[in-house]
PDB file of N, CA and C and ligand atoms in Angstrom:
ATOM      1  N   UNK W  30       3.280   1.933  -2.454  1.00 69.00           N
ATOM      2  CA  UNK W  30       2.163   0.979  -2.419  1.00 69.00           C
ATOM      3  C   UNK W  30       2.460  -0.190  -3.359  1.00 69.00           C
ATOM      4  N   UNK W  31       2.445  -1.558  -2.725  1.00 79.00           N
ATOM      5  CA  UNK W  31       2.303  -2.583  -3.421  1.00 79.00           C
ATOM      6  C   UNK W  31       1.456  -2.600  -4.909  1.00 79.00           C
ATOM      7  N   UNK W  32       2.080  -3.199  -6.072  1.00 89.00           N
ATOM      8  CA  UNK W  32       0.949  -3.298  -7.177  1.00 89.00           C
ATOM      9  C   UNK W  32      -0.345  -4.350  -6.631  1.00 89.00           C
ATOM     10  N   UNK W  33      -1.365  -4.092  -7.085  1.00 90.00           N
ATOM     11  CA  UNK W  33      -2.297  -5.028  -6.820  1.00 90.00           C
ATOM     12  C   UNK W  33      -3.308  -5.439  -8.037  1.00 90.00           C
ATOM     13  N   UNK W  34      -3.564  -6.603  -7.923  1.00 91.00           N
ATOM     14  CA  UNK W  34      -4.317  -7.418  -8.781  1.00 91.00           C
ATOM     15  C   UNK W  34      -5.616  -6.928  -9.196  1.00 91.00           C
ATOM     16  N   UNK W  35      -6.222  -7.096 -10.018  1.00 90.00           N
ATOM     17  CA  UNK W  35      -7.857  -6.389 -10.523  1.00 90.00           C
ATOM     18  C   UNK W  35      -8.434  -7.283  -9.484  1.00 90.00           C
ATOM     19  N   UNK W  36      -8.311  -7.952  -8.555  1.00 88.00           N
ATOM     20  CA  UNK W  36      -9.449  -8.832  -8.108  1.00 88.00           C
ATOM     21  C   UNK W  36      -8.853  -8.238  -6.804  1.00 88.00           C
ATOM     22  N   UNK W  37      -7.838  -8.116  -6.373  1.00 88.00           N
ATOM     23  CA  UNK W  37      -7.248  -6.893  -5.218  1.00 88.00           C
ATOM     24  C   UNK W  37      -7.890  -5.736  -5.190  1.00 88.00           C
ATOM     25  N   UNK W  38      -7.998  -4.850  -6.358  1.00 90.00           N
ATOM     26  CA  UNK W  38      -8.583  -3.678  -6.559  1.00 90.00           C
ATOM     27  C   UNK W  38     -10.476  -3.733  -6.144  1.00 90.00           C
ATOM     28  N   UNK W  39     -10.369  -4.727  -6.644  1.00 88.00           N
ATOM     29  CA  UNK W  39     -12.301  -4.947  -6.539  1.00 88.00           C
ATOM     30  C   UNK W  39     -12.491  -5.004  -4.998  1.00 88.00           C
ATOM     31  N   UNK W  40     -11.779  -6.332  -4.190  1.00 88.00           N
ATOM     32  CA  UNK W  40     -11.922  -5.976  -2.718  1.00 88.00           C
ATOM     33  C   UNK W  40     -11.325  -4.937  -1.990  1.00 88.00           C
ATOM     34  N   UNK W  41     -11.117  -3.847  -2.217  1.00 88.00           N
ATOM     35  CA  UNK W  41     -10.737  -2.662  -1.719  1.00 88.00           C
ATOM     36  C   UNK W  41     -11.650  -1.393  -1.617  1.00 88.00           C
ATOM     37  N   UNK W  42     -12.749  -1.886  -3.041  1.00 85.00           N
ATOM     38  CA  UNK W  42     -13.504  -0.945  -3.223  1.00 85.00           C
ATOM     39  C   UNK W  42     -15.380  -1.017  -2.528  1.00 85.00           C
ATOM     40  N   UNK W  43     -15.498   0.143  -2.110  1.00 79.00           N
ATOM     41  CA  UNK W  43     -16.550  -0.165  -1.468  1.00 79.00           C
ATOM     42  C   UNK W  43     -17.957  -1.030  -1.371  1.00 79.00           C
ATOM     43  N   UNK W  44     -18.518  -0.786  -2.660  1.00 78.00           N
ATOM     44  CA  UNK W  44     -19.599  -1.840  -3.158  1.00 78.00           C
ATOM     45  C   UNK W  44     -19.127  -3.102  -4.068  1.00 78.00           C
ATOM     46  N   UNK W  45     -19.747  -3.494  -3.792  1.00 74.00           N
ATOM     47  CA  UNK W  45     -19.662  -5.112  -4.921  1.00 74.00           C
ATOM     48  C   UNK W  45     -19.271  -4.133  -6.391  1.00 74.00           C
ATOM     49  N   UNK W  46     -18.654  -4.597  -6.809  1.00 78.00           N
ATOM     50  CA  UNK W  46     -18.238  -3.769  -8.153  1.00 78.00           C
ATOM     51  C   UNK W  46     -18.348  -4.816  -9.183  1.00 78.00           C
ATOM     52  N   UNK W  47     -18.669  -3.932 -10.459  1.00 86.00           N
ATOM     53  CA  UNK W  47     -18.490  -4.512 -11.762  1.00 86.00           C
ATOM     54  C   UNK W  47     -17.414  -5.076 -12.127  1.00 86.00           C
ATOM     55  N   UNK W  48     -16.706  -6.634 -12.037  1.00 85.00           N
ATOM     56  CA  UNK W  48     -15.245  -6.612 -12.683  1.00 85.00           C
ATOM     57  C   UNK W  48     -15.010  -6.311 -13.909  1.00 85.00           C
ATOM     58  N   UNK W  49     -16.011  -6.517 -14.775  1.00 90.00           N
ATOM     59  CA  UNK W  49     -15.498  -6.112 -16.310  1.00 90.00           C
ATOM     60  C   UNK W  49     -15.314  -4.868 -16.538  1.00 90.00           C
ATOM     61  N   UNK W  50     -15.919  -3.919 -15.377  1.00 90.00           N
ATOM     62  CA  UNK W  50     -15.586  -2.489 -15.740  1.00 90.00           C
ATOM     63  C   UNK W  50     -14.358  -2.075 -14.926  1.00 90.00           C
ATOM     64  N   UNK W  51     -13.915  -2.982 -13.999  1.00 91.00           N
ATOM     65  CA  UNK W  51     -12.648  -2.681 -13.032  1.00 91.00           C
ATOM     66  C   UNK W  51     -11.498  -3.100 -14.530  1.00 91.00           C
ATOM     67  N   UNK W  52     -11.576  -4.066 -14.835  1.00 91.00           N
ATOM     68  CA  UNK W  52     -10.641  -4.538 -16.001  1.00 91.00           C
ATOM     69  C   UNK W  52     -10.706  -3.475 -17.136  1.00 91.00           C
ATOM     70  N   UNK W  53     -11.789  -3.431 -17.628  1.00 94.00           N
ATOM     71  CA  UNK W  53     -11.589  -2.191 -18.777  1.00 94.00           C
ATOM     72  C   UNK W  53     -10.988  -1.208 -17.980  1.00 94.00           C
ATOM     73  N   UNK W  54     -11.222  -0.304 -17.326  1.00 94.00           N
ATOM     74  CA  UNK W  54     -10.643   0.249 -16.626  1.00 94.00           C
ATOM     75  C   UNK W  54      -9.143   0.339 -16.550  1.00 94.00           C
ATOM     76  N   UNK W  55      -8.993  -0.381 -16.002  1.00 94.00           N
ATOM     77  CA  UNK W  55      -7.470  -0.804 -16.184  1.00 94.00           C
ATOM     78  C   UNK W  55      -7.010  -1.242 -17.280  1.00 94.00           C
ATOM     79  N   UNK W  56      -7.326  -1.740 -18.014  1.00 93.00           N
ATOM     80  CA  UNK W  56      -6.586  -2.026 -19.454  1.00 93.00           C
ATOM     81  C   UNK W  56      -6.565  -0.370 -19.946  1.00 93.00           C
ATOM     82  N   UNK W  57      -7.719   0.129 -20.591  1.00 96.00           N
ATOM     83  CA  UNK W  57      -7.790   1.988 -20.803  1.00 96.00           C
ATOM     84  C   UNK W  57      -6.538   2.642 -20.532  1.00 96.00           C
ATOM     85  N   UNK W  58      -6.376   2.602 -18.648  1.00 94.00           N
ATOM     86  CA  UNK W  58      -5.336   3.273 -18.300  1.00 94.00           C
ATOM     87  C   UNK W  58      -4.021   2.366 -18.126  1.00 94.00           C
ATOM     88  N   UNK W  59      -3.551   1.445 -18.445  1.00 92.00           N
ATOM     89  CA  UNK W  59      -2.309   0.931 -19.018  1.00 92.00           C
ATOM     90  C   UNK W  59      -2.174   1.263 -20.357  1.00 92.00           C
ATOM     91  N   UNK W  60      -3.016   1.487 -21.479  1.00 93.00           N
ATOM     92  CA  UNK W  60      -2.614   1.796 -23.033  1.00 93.00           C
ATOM     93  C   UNK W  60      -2.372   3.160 -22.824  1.00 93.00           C
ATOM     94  N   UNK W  61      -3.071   4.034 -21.849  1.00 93.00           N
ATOM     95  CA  UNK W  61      -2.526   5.364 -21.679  1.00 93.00           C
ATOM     96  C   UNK W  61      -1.251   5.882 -20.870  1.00 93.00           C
ATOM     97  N   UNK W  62      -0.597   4.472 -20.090  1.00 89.00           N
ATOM     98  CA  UNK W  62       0.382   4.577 -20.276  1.00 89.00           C
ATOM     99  C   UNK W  62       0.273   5.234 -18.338  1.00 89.00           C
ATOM    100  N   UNK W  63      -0.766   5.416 -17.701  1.00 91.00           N
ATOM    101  CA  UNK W  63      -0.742   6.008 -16.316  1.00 91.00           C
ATOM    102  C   UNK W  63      -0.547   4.809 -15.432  1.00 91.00           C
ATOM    103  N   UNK W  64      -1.102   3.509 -15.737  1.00 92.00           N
ATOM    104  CA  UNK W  64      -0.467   2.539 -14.601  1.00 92.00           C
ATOM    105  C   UNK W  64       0.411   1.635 -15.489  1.00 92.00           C
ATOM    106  N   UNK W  65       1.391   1.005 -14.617  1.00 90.00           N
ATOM    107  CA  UNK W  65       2.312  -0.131 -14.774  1.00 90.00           C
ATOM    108  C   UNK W  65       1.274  -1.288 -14.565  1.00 90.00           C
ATOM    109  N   UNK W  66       2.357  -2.114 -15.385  1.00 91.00           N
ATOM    110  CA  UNK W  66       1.812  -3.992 -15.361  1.00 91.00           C
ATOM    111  C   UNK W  66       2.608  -4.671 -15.171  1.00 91.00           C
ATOM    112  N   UNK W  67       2.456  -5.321 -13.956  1.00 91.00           N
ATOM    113  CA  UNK W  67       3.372  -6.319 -13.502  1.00 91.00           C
ATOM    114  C   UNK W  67       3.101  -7.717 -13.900  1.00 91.00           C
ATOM    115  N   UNK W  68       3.869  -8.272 -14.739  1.00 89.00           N
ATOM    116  CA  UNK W  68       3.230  -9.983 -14.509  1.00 89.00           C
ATOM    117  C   UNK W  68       4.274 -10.822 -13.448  1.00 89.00           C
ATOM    118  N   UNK W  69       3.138 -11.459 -12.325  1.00 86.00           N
ATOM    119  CA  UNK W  69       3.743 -11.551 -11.554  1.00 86.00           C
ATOM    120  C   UNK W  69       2.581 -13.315 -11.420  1.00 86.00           C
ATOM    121  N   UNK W  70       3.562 -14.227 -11.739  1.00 80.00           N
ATOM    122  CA  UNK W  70       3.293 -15.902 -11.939  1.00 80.00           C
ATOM    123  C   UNK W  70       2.063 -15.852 -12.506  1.00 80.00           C
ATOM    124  N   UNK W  71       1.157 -16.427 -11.823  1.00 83.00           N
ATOM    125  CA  UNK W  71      -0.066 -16.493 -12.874  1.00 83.00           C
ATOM    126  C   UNK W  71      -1.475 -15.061 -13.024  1.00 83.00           C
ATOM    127  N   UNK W  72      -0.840 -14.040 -12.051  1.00 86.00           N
ATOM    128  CA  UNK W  72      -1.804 -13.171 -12.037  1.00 86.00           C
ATOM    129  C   UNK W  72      -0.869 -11.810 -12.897  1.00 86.00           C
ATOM    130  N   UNK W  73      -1.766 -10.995 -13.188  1.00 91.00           N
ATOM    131  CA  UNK W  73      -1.358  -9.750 -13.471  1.00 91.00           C
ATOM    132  C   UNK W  73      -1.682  -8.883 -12.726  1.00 91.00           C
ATOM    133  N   UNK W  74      -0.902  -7.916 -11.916  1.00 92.00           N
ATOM    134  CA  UNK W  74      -0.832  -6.827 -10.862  1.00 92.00           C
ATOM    135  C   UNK W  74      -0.661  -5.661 -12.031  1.00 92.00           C
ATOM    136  N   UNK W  75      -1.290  -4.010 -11.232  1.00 91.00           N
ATOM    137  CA  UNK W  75      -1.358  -3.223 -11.843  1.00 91.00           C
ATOM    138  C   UNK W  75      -0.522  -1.517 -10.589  1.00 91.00           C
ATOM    139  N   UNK W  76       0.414  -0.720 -10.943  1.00 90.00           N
ATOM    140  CA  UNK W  76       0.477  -0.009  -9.603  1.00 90.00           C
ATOM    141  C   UNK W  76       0.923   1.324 -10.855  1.00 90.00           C
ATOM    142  N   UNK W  77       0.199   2.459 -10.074  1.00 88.00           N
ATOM    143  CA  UNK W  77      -0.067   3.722 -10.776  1.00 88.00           C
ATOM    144  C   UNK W  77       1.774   4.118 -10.712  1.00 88.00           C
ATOM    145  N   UNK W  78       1.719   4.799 -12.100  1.00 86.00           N
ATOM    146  CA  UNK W  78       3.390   4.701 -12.733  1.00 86.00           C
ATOM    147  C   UNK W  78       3.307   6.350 -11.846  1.00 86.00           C
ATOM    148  N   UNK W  79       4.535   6.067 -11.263  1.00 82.00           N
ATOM    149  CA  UNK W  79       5.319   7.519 -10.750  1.00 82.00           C
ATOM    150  C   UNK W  79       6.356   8.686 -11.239  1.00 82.00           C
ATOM    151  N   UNK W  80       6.077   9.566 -11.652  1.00 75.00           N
ATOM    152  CA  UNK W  80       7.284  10.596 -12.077  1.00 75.00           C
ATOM    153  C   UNK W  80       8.444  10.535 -11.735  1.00 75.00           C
ATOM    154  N   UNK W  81       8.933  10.088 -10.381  1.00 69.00           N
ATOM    155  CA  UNK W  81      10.457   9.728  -9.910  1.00 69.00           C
ATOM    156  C   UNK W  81      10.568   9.068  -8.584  1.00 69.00           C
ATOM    157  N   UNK W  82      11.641   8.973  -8.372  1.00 64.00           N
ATOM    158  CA  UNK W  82      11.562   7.938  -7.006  1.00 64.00           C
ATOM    159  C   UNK W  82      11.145   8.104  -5.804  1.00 64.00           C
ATOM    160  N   UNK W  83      10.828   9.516  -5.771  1.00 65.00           N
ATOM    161  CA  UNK W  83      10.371  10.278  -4.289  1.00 65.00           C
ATOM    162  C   UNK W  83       8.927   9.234  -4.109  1.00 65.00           C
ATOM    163  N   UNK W  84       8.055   9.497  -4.965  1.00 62.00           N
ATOM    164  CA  UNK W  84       6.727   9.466  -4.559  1.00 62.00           C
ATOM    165  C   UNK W  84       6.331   8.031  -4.336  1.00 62.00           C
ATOM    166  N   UNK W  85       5.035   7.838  -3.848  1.00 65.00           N
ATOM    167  CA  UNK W  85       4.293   5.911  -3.847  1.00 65.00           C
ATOM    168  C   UNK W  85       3.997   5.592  -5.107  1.00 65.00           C
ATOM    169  N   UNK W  86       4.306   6.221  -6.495  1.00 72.00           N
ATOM    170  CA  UNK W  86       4.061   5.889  -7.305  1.00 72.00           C
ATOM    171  C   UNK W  86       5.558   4.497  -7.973  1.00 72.00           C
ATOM    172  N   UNK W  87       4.572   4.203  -8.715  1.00 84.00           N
ATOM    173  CA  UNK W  87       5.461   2.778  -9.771  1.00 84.00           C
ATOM    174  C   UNK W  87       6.147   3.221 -10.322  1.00 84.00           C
ATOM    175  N   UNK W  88       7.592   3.491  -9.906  1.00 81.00           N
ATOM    176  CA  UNK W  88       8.520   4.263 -11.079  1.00 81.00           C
ATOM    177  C   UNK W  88       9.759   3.301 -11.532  1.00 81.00           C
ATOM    178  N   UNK W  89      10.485   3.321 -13.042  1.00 80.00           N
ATOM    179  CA  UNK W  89      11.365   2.488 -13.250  1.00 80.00           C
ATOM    180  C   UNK W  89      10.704   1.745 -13.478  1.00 80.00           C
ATOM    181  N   UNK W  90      12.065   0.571 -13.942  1.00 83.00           N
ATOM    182  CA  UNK W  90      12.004  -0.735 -14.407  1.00 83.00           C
ATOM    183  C   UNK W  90      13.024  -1.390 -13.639  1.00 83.00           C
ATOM    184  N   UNK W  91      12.437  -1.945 -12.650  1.00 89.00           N
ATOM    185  CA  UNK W  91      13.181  -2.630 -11.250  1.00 89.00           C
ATOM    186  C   UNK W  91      12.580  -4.829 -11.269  1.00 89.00           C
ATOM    187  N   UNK W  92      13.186  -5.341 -10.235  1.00 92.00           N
ATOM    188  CA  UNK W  92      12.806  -6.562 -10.318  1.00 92.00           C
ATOM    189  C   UNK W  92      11.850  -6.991  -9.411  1.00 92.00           C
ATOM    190  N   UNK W  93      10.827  -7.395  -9.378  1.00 93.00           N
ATOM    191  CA  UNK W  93       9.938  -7.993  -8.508  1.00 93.00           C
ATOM    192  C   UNK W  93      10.075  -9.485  -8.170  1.00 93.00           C
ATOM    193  N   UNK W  94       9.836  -9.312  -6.806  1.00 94.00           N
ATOM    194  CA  UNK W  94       9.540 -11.018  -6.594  1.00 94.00           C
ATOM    195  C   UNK W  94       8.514 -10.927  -5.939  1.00 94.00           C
ATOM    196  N   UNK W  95       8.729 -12.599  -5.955  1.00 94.00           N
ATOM    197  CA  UNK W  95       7.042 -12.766  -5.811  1.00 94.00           C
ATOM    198  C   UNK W  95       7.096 -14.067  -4.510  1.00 94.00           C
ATOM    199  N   UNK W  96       6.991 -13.493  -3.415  1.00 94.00           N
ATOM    200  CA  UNK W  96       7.131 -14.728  -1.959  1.00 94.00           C
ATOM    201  C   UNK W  96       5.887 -15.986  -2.472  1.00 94.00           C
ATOM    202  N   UNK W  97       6.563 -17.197  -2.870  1.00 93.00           N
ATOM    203  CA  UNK W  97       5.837 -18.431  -2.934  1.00 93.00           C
ATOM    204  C   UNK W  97       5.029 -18.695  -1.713  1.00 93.00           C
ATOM    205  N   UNK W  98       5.588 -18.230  -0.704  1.00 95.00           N
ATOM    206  CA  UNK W  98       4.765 -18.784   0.610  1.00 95.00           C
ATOM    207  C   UNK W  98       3.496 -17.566   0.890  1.00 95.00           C
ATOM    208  N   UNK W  99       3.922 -16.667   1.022  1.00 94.00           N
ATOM    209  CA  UNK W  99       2.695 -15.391   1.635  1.00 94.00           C
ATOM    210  C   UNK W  99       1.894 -15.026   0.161  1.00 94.00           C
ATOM    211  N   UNK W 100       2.544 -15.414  -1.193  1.00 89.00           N
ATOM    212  CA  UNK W 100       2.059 -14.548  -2.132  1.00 89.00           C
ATOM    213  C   UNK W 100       2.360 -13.776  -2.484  1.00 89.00           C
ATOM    214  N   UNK W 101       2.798 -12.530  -1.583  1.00 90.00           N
ATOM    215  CA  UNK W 101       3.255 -11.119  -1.586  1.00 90.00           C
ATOM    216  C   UNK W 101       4.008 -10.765  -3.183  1.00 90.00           C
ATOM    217  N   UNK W 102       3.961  -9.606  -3.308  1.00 91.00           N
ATOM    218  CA  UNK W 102       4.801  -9.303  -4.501  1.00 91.00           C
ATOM    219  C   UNK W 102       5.512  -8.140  -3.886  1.00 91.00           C
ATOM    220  N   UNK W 103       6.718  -8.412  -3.790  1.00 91.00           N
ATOM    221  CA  UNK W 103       7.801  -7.123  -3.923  1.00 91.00           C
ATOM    222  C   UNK W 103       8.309  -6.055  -5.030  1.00 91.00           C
ATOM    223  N   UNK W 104       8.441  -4.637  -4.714  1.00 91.00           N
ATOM    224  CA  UNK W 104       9.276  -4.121  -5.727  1.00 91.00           C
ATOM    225  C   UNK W 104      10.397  -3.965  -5.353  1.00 91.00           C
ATOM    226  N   UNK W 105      11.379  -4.717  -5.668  1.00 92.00           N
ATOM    227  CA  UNK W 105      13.095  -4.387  -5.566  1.00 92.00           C
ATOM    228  C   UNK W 105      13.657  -3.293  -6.060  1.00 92.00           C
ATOM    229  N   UNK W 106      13.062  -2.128  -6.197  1.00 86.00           N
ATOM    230  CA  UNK W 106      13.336  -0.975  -6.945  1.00 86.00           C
ATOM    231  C   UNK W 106      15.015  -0.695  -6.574  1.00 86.00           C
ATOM    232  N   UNK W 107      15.315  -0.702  -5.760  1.00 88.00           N
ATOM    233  CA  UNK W 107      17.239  -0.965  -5.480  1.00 88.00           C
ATOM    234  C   UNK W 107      18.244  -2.210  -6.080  1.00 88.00           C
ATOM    235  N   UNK W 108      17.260  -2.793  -6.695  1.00 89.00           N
ATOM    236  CA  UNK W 108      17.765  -3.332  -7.941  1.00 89.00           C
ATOM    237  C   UNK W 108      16.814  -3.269  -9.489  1.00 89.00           C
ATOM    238  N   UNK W 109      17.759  -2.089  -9.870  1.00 83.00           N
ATOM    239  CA  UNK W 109      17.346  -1.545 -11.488  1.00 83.00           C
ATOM    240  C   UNK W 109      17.484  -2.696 -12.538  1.00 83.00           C
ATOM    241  N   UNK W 110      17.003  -2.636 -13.171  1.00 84.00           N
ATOM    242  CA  UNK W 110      17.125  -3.803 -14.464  1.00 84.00           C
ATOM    243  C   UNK W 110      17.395  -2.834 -15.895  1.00 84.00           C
ATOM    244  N   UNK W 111      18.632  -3.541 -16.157  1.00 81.00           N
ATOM    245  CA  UNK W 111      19.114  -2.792 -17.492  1.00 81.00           C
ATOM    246  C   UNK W 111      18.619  -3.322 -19.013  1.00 81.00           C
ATOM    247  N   UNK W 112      18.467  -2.736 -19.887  1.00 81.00           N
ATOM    248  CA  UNK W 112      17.735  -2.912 -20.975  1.00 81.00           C
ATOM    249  C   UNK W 112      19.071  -3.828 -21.990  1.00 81.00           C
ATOM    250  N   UNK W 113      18.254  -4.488 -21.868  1.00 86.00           N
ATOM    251  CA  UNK W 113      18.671  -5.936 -23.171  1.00 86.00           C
ATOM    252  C   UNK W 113      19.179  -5.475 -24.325  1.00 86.00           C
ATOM    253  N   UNK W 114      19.835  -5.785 -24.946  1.00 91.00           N
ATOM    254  CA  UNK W 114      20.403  -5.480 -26.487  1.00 91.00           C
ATOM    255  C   UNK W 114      19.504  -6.537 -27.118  1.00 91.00           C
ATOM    256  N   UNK W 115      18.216  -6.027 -28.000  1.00 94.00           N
ATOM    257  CA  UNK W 115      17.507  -7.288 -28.664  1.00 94.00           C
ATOM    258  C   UNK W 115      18.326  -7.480 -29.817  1.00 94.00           C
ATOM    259  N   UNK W 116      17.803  -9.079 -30.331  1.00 96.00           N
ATOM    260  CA  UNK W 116      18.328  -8.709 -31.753  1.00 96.00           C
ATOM    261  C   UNK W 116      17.744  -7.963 -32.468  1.00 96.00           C
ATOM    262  N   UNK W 117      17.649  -7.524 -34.029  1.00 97.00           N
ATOM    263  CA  UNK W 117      17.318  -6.825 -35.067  1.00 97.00           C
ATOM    264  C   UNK W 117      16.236  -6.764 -35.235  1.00 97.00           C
ATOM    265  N   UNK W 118      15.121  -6.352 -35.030  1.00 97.00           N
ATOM    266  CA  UNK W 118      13.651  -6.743 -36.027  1.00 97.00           C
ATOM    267  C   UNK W 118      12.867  -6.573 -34.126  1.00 97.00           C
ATOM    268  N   UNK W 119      13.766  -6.618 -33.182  1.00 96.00           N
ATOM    269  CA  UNK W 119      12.904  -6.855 -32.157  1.00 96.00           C
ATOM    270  C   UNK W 119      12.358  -5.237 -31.412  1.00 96.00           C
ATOM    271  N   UNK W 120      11.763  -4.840 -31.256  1.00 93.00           N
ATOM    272  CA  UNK W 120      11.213  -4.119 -30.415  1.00 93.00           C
ATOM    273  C   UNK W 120      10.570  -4.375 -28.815  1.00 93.00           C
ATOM    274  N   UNK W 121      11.288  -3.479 -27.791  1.00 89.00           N
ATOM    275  CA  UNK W 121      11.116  -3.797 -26.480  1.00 89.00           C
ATOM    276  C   UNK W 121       9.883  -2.284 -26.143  1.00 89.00           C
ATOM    277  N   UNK W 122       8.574  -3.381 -25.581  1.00 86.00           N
ATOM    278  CA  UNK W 122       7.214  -2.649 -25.094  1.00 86.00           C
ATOM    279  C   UNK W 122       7.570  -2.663 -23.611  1.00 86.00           C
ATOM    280  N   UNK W 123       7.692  -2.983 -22.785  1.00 85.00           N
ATOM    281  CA  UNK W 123       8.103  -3.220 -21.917  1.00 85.00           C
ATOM    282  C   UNK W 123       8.853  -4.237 -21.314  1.00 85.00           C
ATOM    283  N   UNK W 124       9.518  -4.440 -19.345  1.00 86.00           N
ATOM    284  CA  UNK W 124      10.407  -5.296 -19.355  1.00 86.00           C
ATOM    285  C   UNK W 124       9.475  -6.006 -18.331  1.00 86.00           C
ATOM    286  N   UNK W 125       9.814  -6.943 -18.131  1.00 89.00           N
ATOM    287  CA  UNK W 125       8.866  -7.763 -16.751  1.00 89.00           C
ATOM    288  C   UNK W 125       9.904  -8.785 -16.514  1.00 89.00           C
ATOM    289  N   UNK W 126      10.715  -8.331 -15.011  1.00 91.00           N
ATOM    290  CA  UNK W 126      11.177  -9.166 -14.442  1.00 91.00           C
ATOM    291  C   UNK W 126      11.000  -9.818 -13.250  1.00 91.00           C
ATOM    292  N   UNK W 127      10.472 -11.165 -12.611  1.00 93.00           N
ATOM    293  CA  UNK W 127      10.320 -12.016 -11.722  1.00 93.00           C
ATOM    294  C   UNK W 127      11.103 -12.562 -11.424  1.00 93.00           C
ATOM    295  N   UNK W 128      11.281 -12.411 -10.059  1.00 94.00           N
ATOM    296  CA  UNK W 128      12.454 -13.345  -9.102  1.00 94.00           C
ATOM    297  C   UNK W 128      10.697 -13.993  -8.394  1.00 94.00           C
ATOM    298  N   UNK W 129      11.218 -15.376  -8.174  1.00 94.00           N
ATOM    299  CA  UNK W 129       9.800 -16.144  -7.605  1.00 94.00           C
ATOM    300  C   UNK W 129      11.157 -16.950  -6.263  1.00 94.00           C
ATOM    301  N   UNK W 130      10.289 -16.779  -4.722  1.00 96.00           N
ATOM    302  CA  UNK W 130      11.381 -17.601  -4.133  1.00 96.00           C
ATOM    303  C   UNK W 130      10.323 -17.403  -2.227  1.00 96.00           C
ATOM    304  N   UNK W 131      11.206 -17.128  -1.342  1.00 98.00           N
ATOM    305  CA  UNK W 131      10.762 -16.762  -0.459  1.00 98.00           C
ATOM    306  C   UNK W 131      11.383 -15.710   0.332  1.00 98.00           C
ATOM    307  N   UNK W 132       9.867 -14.994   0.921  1.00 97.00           N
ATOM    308  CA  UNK W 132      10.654 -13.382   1.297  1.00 97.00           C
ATOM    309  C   UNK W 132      11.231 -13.569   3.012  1.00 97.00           C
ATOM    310  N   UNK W 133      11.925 -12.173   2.900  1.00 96.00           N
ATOM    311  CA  UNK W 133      12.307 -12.550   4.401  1.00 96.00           C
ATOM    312  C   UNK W 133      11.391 -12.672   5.603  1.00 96.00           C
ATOM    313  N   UNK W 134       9.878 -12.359   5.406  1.00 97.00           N
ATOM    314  CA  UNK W 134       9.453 -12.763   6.611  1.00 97.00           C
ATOM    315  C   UNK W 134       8.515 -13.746   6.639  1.00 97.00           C
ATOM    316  N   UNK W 135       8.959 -14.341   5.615  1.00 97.00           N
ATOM    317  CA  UNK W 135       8.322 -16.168   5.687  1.00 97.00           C
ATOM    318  C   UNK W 135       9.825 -17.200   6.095  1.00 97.00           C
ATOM    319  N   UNK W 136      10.783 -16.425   5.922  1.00 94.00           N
ATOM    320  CA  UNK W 136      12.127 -17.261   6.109  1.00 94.00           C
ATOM    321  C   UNK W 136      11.910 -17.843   7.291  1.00 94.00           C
TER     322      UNK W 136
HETATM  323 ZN1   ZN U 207       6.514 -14.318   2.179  1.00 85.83          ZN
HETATM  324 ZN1   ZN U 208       7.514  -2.591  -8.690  1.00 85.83          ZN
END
């Protein structure tokens, strides 16, 4: 399953929903570490983190793009992203990588 946006999540759900409680919500369960955060151009997408590659869950640290024309956000999970050598003093919380361009079925 595609990650999707808190304002994605809200139209999915049955009644008019609270956004500030869709957002807390989701912030809660990103510090607990159960969904991923994608920043993906000017929005932030959210997709429930997976135990391994079998399942629809968000697993890894892969590259996303993001189709300029449809919007769409991809996970390129068949292309892994390898962890940076920071310099000294730096600590890595997570990685967020964006490829921004157009997908193949806007080509
Ligand atoms: Zn597209
Ligand atoms: Zn992904």
């Amino acid at each position: 399953m595609a990650p999707l946006s808190g304002k994605e999540i809200c139209s999915l759900l049955p009644e008019k929903c609270d956004k500030s409680t869709v957002y807390r919500t989701l912030n809660a369960l990103f510090e607990k570490k159960v969904i991923q955060r994608i920043i993906a151009d000017h929005e932030v997408k959210y997709a429930l983190k997976g135990k391994n590659d079998q399942g629809d869950g968000h697993y890894g640290d892969h590259i996303h793009f993001k189709c300029s024309r449809c919007a769409r956000l991809f996970c390129l999970t068949q292309l892994e992203v390898k962890d940076y050598k920071l310099p000294a003093g730096f600590t890595k919380e997570e990685n967020q990588f964006l490829v921004i361009g157009i997908c193949n079925e806007c080509q």
